[in-house]
Amino acid sequence: MPEFKPPRPGEVSAALPQAPDAGLYFIGRIRSAYPTPADCPKNMLERTAQATIEVDPPFDAGLDGIEGFSHLIALYWLDRSRRDLVVQHPSHRPAPTGVFALRSPVRPNPIGLAVVEVLGREGNKIRIRTIDCADGTPLLDLKPYLASSDCVPDARRP
């Protein structure tokens, strides 16, 4: 387990349960140009970097049929993230904020989500663009991006 910096003023940590509620299967890894989480772009601001999703052999048959999709939703496990903070004070915010109002990787369940552009597929490898995770990040799932149901043009934020 990595060692983390102490919380900033105003941040709140929570005692995590002794045991998880569910089990997950990592179905592969994401290969990116970012060696560590600190090297990753914030909030998908870097949209030109390419990466590769590698799906492990037991699951690669699940890729059949993705060739027609221009974009996929990638869900991944931010395995090097702190998990106990429920209130954070990001440097870009004037005050501490609850974790569920942030896109921070620091959260009780460090699940990352990205809509990635598919550049091509070769066997169990999918070349993509627009990802913000460190090299070797475990892959949880892939889903097709459907503009008809995944796009919310009138969504708002504070």
Steps between C-alpha positions, in 0.01 A plus 500: 500500500646837404558764762289813457543861608302609806161663430493871418317740732125444468532149359319214670592133492267210573572166663469241225315172563715200593387296201372597153138444402574353158771341294624629166686342211760709325448421132821658376732799531529846351840585352554874499786748470457605864735308734334616824166655601678834557593503128138464383307794354220641712137471387583372151659829399755311288296360210772402255700239693455145381490187715420132466241293678616139534226250580615178667450171308208365706300812409621593150207328326289773659655746253315343207278763339669816629655584162211722396512726805695824483505537879488274804444563868796363694463427871824447686631449853726782620711258700750759627240740643426580859156369602412653836429867422134595475557878508790641299646845448627505142742779414257637238208535745457777761359263765491131591255297292335160537662228293179424309499858364855454363665304218799425724652150491511514882173337606372197696472296178765638263319427176607705201278563202595633159335526163783393272532533124569166328789528254518131412504144626761229462393180672463567872645852472298814432686818412325798655524872554396706807584319823627642829643202688847371577664220305391156621167616646263202535202495265158422651269517200435639153165614369403654167441874512155576360441868427125434498499407869837608645500864388306751711522834316322701772704362794617767742755547775538752782 
